Protein backbone atom coordinates (compact mmCIF):
# COMPACT_ATOMS: atom_id res chain seq x y z
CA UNK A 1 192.61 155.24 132.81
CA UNK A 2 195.75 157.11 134.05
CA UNK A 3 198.14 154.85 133.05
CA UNK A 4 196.95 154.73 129.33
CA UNK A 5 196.83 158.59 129.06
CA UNK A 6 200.43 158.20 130.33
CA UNK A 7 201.99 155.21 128.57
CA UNK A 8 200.17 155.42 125.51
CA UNK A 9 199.05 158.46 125.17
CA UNK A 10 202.22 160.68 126.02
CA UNK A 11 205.19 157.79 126.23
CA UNK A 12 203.66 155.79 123.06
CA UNK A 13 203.65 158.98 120.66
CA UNK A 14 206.51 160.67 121.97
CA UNK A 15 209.20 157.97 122.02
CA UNK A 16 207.31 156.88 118.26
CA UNK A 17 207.54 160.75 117.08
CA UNK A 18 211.63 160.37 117.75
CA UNK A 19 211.69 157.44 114.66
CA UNK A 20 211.67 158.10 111.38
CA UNK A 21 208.72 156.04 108.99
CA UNK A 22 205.51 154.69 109.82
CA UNK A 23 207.19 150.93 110.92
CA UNK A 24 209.95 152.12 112.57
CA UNK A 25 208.06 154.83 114.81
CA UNK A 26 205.38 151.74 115.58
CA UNK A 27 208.22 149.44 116.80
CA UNK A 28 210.08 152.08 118.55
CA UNK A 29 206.62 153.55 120.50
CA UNK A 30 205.86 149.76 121.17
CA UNK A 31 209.11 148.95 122.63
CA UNK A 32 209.92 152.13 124.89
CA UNK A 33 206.28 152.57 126.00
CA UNK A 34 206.09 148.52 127.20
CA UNK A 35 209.35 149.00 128.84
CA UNK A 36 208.34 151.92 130.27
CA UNK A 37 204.82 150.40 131.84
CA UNK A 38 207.07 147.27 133.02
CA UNK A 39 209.53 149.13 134.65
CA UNK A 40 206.86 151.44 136.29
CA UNK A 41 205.51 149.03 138.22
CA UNK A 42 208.73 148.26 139.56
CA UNK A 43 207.87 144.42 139.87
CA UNK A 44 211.09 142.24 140.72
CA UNK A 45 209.66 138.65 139.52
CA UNK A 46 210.55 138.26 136.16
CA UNK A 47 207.04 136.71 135.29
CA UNK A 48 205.29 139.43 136.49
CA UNK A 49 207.79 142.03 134.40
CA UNK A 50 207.19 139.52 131.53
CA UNK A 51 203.14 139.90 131.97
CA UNK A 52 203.74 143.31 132.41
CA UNK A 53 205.71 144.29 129.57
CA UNK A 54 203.10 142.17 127.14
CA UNK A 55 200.42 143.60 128.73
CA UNK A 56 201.70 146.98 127.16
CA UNK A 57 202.95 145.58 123.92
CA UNK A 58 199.50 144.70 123.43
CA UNK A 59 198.13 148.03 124.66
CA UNK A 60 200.38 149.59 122.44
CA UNK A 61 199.50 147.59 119.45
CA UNK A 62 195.66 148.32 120.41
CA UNK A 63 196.25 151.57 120.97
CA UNK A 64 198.31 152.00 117.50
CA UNK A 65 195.83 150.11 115.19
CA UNK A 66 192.48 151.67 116.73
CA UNK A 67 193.89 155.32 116.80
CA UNK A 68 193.11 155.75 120.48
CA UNK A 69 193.18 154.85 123.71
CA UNK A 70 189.09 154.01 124.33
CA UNK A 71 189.71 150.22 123.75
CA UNK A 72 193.16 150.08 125.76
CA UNK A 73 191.54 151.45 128.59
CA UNK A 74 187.99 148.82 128.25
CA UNK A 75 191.29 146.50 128.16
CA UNK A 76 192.91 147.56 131.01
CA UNK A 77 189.47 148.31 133.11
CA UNK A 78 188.22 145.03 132.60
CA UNK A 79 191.64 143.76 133.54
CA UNK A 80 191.77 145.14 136.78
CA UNK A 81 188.12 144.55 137.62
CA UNK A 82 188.95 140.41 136.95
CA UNK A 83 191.94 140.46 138.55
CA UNK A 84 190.22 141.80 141.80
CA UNK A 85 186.94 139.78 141.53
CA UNK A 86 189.13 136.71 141.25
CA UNK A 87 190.97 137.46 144.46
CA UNK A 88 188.68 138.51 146.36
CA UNK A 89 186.19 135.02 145.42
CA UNK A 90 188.81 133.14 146.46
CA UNK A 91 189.53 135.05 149.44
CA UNK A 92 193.03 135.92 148.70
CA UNK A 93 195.08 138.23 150.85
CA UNK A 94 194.78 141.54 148.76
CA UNK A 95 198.54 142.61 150.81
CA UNK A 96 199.76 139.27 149.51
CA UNK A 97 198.48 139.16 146.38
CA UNK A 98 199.66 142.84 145.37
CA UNK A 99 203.61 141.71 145.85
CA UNK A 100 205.61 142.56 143.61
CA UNK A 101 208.66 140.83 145.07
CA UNK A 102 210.58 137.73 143.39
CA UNK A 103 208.10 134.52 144.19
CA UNK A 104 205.26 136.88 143.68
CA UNK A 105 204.08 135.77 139.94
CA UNK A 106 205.20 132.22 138.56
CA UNK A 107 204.11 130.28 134.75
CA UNK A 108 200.21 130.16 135.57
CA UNK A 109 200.47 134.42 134.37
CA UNK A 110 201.11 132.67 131.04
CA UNK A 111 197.41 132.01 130.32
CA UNK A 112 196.94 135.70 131.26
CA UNK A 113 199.94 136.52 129.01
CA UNK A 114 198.22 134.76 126.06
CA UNK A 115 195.14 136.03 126.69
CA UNK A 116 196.07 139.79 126.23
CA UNK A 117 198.27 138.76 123.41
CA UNK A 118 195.14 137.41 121.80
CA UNK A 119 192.97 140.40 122.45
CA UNK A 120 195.73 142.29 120.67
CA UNK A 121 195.49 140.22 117.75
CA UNK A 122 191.94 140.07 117.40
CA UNK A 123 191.89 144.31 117.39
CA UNK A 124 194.82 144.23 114.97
């Protein structure tokens, strides 16, 4: 819930109130707040930045069309809560899995990617 209040509640409409016009302060907010979110998490694989960084350009877009941040964090909540159920059912090293490191993410985060991506489009 902390990282929405943060990225697209603060980052989102500050970075959007420095554009001038409706479009142009939605692509701007978009952009810097994703970048932003990616960069925070200070992953090294470039899949996992790529996840990252859609995972906030959809949050963003969510975020934008529903005029707050109650679905972004259901989003994000639900998210997490898969993400750890699914590890921990297939008995995954939680230290292991958490890496950040290059190696750490690979082209199956694709469905995940497409999945969030989807969610955005079905709020929009």
């Amino acid at each position: 819930m902390g990282e929405e209040y943060a990225f697209r509640g603060l980052v989102l409409r500050v970075a959007a109130s420095l554009a001038r016009g409706l479009r142009a302060a939605a692509v701007v907010g978009t952009v810097v707040s994703s970048l932003v979110f990616m960069v925070a998490h200070l992953a090294t694989d470039p899949w996992l930045n790529l996840c990252y960084l859609v995972f906030g350009a959809s949050l963003a877009v969510i975020t934008r069309r529903t005029n707050g941040l109650e679905v972004a964090i259901v989003v994000h909540a639900v998210n997490n809560a898969v993400g750890s159920l699914c590890t921990t059912a297939l008995h995954v090293d939680l230290v292991a899995a958490s890496g950040r490191g290059v190696g750490a993410g690979g082209p199956f985060l694709l469905a995940g990617v497409a999945m969030l991506a989807a969610t955005a489009l079905m709020v929009w």
